[in-house]
Short mmCIF file of C-alpha atoms in Angstrom, two decimals:
data_model
loop_
_atom_site.label_atom_id
_atom_site.label_comp_id
_atom_site.label_asym_id
_atom_site.label_seq_id
_atom_site.Cartn_x
_atom_site.Cartn_y
_atom_site.Cartn_z
CA MET Q 134 -3.39 -4.99 0.47
CA LYS Q 135 -6.76 -5.04 0.91
CA LYS Q 136 -8.80 -1.48 0.52
CA GLY Q 137 -12.30 -0.33 1.42
CA PHE Q 138 -14.29 -2.44 3.09
CA VAL Q 139 -17.21 -0.75 4.52
CA ALA Q 140 -20.01 -4.13 5.49
CA LYS Q 141 -19.60 -5.39 8.03
CA THR Q 142 -18.94 -9.50 6.24
CA ALA Q 143 -15.82 -7.66 4.18
CA LEU Q 144 -13.97 -5.89 7.37
CA ALA Q 145 -14.15 -9.68 8.60
CA ALA Q 146 -12.00 -10.64 5.40
CA ALA Q 147 -10.16 -7.61 5.80
CA VAL Q 148 -7.11 -9.18 7.94
CA VAL Q 149 -4.74 -11.05 4.84
CA VAL Q 150 -1.25 -11.63 4.57
CA GLY Q 151 1.80 -10.45 1.98
CA PRO Q 152 3.44 -7.54 0.87
CA VAL Q 153 2.12 -4.15 0.50
CA VAL Q 154 3.66 -1.43 -1.40
CA GLY Q 155 3.80 1.93 0.04
CA MET Q 156 1.50 4.59 -1.09
CA SER Q 157 2.53 7.84 -2.34
CA ALA Q 158 4.60 10.82 -0.22
CA GLY Q 159 1.53 12.36 0.56
CA THR Q 160 1.03 16.31 0.59
CA ALA Q 161 3.59 19.32 2.84
CA ASP Q 162 -0.01 20.26 5.30
CA ALA Q 163 -1.24 17.14 6.01
CA THR Q 164 -1.15 15.36 9.29
CA PRO Q 165 1.90 13.55 10.03
CA VAL Q 166 1.07 9.66 12.40
CA TRP Q 167 4.26 7.64 12.64
CA GLY Q 168 4.56 4.86 14.62
CA GLY Q 169 6.78 1.12 14.79
CA ALA Q 170 8.45 -1.65 16.95
CA TYR Q 171 12.56 -1.92 16.75
CA ALA Q 172 13.85 -5.44 18.03
CA VAL Q 173 17.53 -5.96 17.32
CA ALA Q 174 19.29 -9.61 19.31
CA TYR Q 175 22.65 -9.52 20.23
CA PRO Q 176 24.72 -12.71 21.23
CA TRP Q 177 25.50 -13.80 24.93
CA TRP Q 178 23.21 -10.96 26.13
CA GLY Q 179 19.31 -10.15 24.18
CA THR Q 180 19.38 -12.77 22.68
CA ASN Q 181 14.80 -12.82 23.16
CA ALA Q 182 14.53 -9.22 21.99
CA HIS Q 183 11.03 -8.09 21.80
CA TRP Q 184 9.24 -5.55 21.35
CA SER Q 185 5.67 -5.24 20.52
CA ASN Q 186 2.78 -2.37 20.33
CA LEU Q 187 -0.15 -1.29 19.57
CA GLN Q 188 -1.52 2.47 19.64
CA VAL Q 189 -4.48 3.89 18.03
CA ALA Q 190 -3.45 7.35 16.42
CA TRP Q 191 -5.98 10.01 15.56
CA ALA Q 192 -5.76 11.68 12.40
CA TRP Q 193 -7.56 14.91 10.55
CA GLY Q 194 -8.23 15.73 7.13
CA PRO Q 195 -5.45 14.99 4.55
CA SER Q 196 -2.87 12.63 6.67
CA ASN Q 197 0.51 10.66 6.57
CA LEU Q 198 0.51 6.92 8.51
CA VAL Q 199 3.17 5.07 8.48
CA ASN Q 200 4.44 2.12 10.41
CA LYS Q 201 7.25 -0.24 10.42
CA ALA Q 202 8.40 -2.99 12.18
CA TYR Q 203 12.45 -4.02 12.26
CA ALA Q 204 13.36 -6.79 13.75
CA GLU Q 205 17.13 -8.64 13.25
CA SER Q 206 19.45 -10.54 14.82
CA ALA Q 207 22.74 -8.92 15.40
CA ARG Q 208 26.06 -10.64 13.98
CA GLY Q 209 27.18 -13.61 16.18
CA CYS Q 210 24.08 -14.44 16.68
CA TRP Q 211 23.51 -18.27 17.58
CA GLY Q 212 20.33 -19.91 18.40
CA CYS Q 213 18.69 -15.17 18.50
CA ASN Q 214 15.00 -13.89 18.69
CA ALA Q 215 14.12 -10.75 17.28
CA LEU Q 216 10.95 -9.91 17.46
CA ALA Q 217 8.85 -7.19 15.55
CA VAL Q 218 5.47 -5.55 16.24
CA ASN Q 219 3.24 -2.91 15.71
CA VAL Q 220 -0.44 -2.53 15.33
CA GLN Q 221 -1.27 0.85 14.47
CA VAL Q 222 -4.92 2.44 14.70
CA ASP Q 223 -5.74 5.16 12.71
CA LEU Q 224 -8.72 7.22 13.61
CA VAL Q 225 -8.98 9.88 11.04
CA SER Q 226 -11.86 12.11 11.48
CA TYR Q 227 -13.07 14.77 8.75
CA ALA Q 228 -11.51 12.59 5.43
CA SER Q 229 -13.11 12.52 2.23
CA THR Q 230 -10.01 10.72 0.17
CA PRO Q 231 -8.31 8.37 1.67
CA PRO Q 232 -4.96 8.89 3.62
CA ASN Q 233 -1.29 8.04 2.28
CA GLU Q 234 -0.31 4.20 3.89
CA SER Q 235 3.53 3.11 4.64
CA ASP Q 236 2.83 0.12 6.45
CA VAL Q 237 6.97 -1.97 5.92
CA ALA Q 238 8.09 -4.54 7.78
CA THR Q 239 11.89 -5.76 7.57
CA VAL Q 240 14.12 -8.46 8.70
CA VAL Q 241 17.49 -8.94 8.70
CA ASP Q 242 19.91 -11.83 10.50
CA LYS Q 243 23.21 -11.37 10.93
CA GLY Q 244 23.71 -14.75 12.98
CA ASN Q 245 25.71 -17.77 12.49
CA GLY Q 246 22.59 -19.21 12.19
CA ASN Q 247 19.95 -20.92 13.97
CA ASP Q 248 17.85 -17.79 14.75
CA GLN Q 249 14.27 -16.49 14.13
CA ASN Q 250 12.85 -12.77 13.03
CA LEU Q 251 9.50 -11.64 13.33
CA ALA Q 252 8.30 -8.34 12.31
CA ALA Q 253 4.53 -7.49 11.83
CA ALA Q 254 4.13 -4.19 11.09
CA ALA Q 255 -0.60 -3.84 10.93
CA MET Q 256 -2.24 -0.88 9.37
CA PHE Q 257 -6.35 -0.59 10.62
CA VAL Q 258 -6.92 3.29 9.07
CA VAL Q 259 -10.09 3.63 9.80
CA THR Q 260 -11.91 7.29 8.30
CA SER Q 261 -14.34 9.25 7.91
CA PRO Q 262 -15.87 11.91 6.72
CA GLY Q 263 -17.07 13.52 9.99
CA ARG Q 264 -15.16 12.73 13.75
CA VAL Q 265 -14.24 9.53 14.62
CA SER Q 266 -14.74 8.05 18.32
CA LEU Q 267 -13.87 4.56 19.91
CA SER Q 268 -16.08 3.34 22.52
CA GLY Q 269 -14.41 2.99 26.14
CA SER Q 270 -15.50 -0.78 25.11
CA GLY Q 271 -13.23 -0.14 22.39
CA TRP Q 272 -10.63 1.02 24.44
CA ALA Q 273 -10.66 -1.90 27.00
CA GLN Q 274 -10.78 -4.75 24.10
CA LEU Q 275 -7.82 -2.19 22.72
CA GLY Q 276 -5.58 -2.93 25.33
CA SER Q 277 -6.75 -6.61 26.24
CA ILE Q 278 -4.75 -7.44 22.38
CA GLU Q 279 -1.98 -4.79 23.33
CA TRP Q 280 -1.12 -6.71 25.95
CA GLN Q 281 -1.35 -10.40 24.63
CA LEU Q 282 1.12 -9.04 21.85
CA ARG Q 283 3.14 -7.50 24.71
CA SER Q 284 3.68 -11.66 25.84
CA LEU Q 285 4.24 -13.00 22.40
CA SER Q 286 7.55 -15.02 22.77
CA LEU Q 287 9.80 -16.83 20.50
CA GLU Q 288 11.94 -17.93 22.55
CA GLY Q 289 10.88 -21.77 22.91
CA SER Q 290 7.83 -20.93 20.02
CA THR Q 291 7.99 -21.22 16.21
CA THR Q 292 7.88 -18.22 14.16
CA ALA Q 293 4.45 -19.59 12.53
CA ALA Q 294 3.36 -20.72 16.17
CA VAL Q 295 3.72 -16.87 16.95
CA GLN Q 296 1.99 -15.38 12.79
CA ALA Q 297 -1.03 -17.20 13.96
CA THR Q 298 -1.97 -16.03 16.94
CA ILE Q 299 -0.87 -12.58 15.37
CA THR Q 300 -3.14 -12.90 12.46
CA SER Q 301 -5.44 -14.04 15.02
CA LEU Q 302 -5.70 -10.79 17.22
CA LEU Q 303 -5.95 -9.08 14.25
CA GLY Q 304 -8.99 -10.69 13.42
CA GLN Q 305 -10.34 -8.44 17.04
CA VAL Q 306 -9.56 -6.06 15.86
CA VAL Q 307 -11.60 -6.30 13.32
CA SER Q 308 -14.57 -7.33 15.01
CA ILE Q 309 -13.88 -3.90 17.52
CA LEU Q 310 -13.84 -1.63 14.40
CA GLU Q 311 -16.70 -3.27 13.52
CA SER Q 312 -18.93 -2.79 17.00
CA ASP Q 313 -17.62 0.47 18.84
CA VAL Q 314 -16.51 2.72 16.25
CA THR Q 315 -19.33 6.07 15.79
CA THR Q 316 -19.15 9.11 13.82
CA THR Q 317 -21.00 12.03 14.48
CA THR Q 318 -21.84 13.66 11.48
CA PRO Q 319 -22.85 16.19 9.74
CA ALA Q 320 -26.74 17.24 9.66
CA THR Q 321 -28.33 18.99 7.20
CA SER Q 322 -30.69 23.05 7.45
CA LEU Q 323 -32.89 25.08 5.36
CA GLY Q 324 -31.06 28.17 4.39
CA ALA Q 325 -32.10 30.46 1.46
CA GLY Q 326 -34.70 27.78 0.24
CA SER Q 327 -31.61 24.90 0.51
CA PRO Q 328 -30.23 22.55 2.23
CA THR Q 329 -26.87 23.65 3.65
CA ALA Q 330 -24.61 21.65 5.67
CA VAL Q 331 -23.77 22.71 10.04
CA THR Q 332 -21.32 21.44 11.63
CA PRO Q 333 -20.82 18.83 13.55
CA ALA Q 334 -21.24 21.00 16.64
CA VAL Q 335 -24.16 22.19 16.16
CA ALA Q 336 -26.32 19.55 15.42
CA PRO Q 337 -23.90 15.85 15.79
CA ALA Q 338 -25.83 12.88 14.58
CA VAL Q 339 -23.89 9.56 15.89
CA ALA Q 340 -24.60 6.38 13.29
CA PRO Q 341 -22.83 2.84 13.86
CA ALA Q 342 -18.89 2.52 11.85
CA ALA Q 343 -20.66 0.69 8.70
CA SER Q 344 -24.15 2.65 7.76
CA SER Q 345 -22.40 6.33 8.53
CA GLY Q 346 -19.55 6.56 5.33
CA VAL Q 347 -16.93 5.45 7.84
CA THR Q 348 -14.20 3.46 6.05
CA VAL Q 349 -12.15 1.42 7.40
CA THR Q 350 -8.45 -0.17 5.79
CA SER Q 351 -5.94 -2.75 5.91
CA ASN Q 352 -2.43 -3.07 5.43
CA ILE Q 353 -1.09 -6.10 6.99
CA GLN Q 354 2.69 -7.28 6.60
CA PHE Q 355 4.28 -9.95 7.67
CA ASN Q 356 8.36 -11.26 7.78
CA SER Q 357 11.06 -13.23 8.60
#
């Protein structure tokens, strides 16, 4: 797990593979954001289960972010394939502290053998003291990545090959967040002899993410 990337050069290295430990439970008044994918392959029918999606979610202030991907070959399966992929991009505005994040990829194989299962849970969290925005171009590019994720299949392939493709697509998500995220930050004005904050709605100042206090973290977990 890599956390706290701000500079573009660091963002490019943010896609990693490894175990991710769930964060704290968070607070009761936090904004909840849930995402996930669930795929179960059954014998004789539904032997190539596939559920992939990319979700862009909005949150405000303190947040509890949960992303779970679950892939299973059911009892009696032989040569079944279960692929569950959920990529979650969470845009958290007006946040001064990192959100609570839980990212879990689970695989269960109850089959008789020769089964392939792959679960991938990827979470990219964008936080800023101001309001976070994603450009139209960014939306379109993420939509293209979602289509490519849904086109993946373990049938006729291997878990290693599909995981490599997913990792490449996640690298593209990093590039999009580098170039297509902006934030509206509070400006300042003089009042009673000292600077005072002005709400973003009154005096917005839009700047590129890398230079405006935006932080991007990534939690990525594969299981097969």
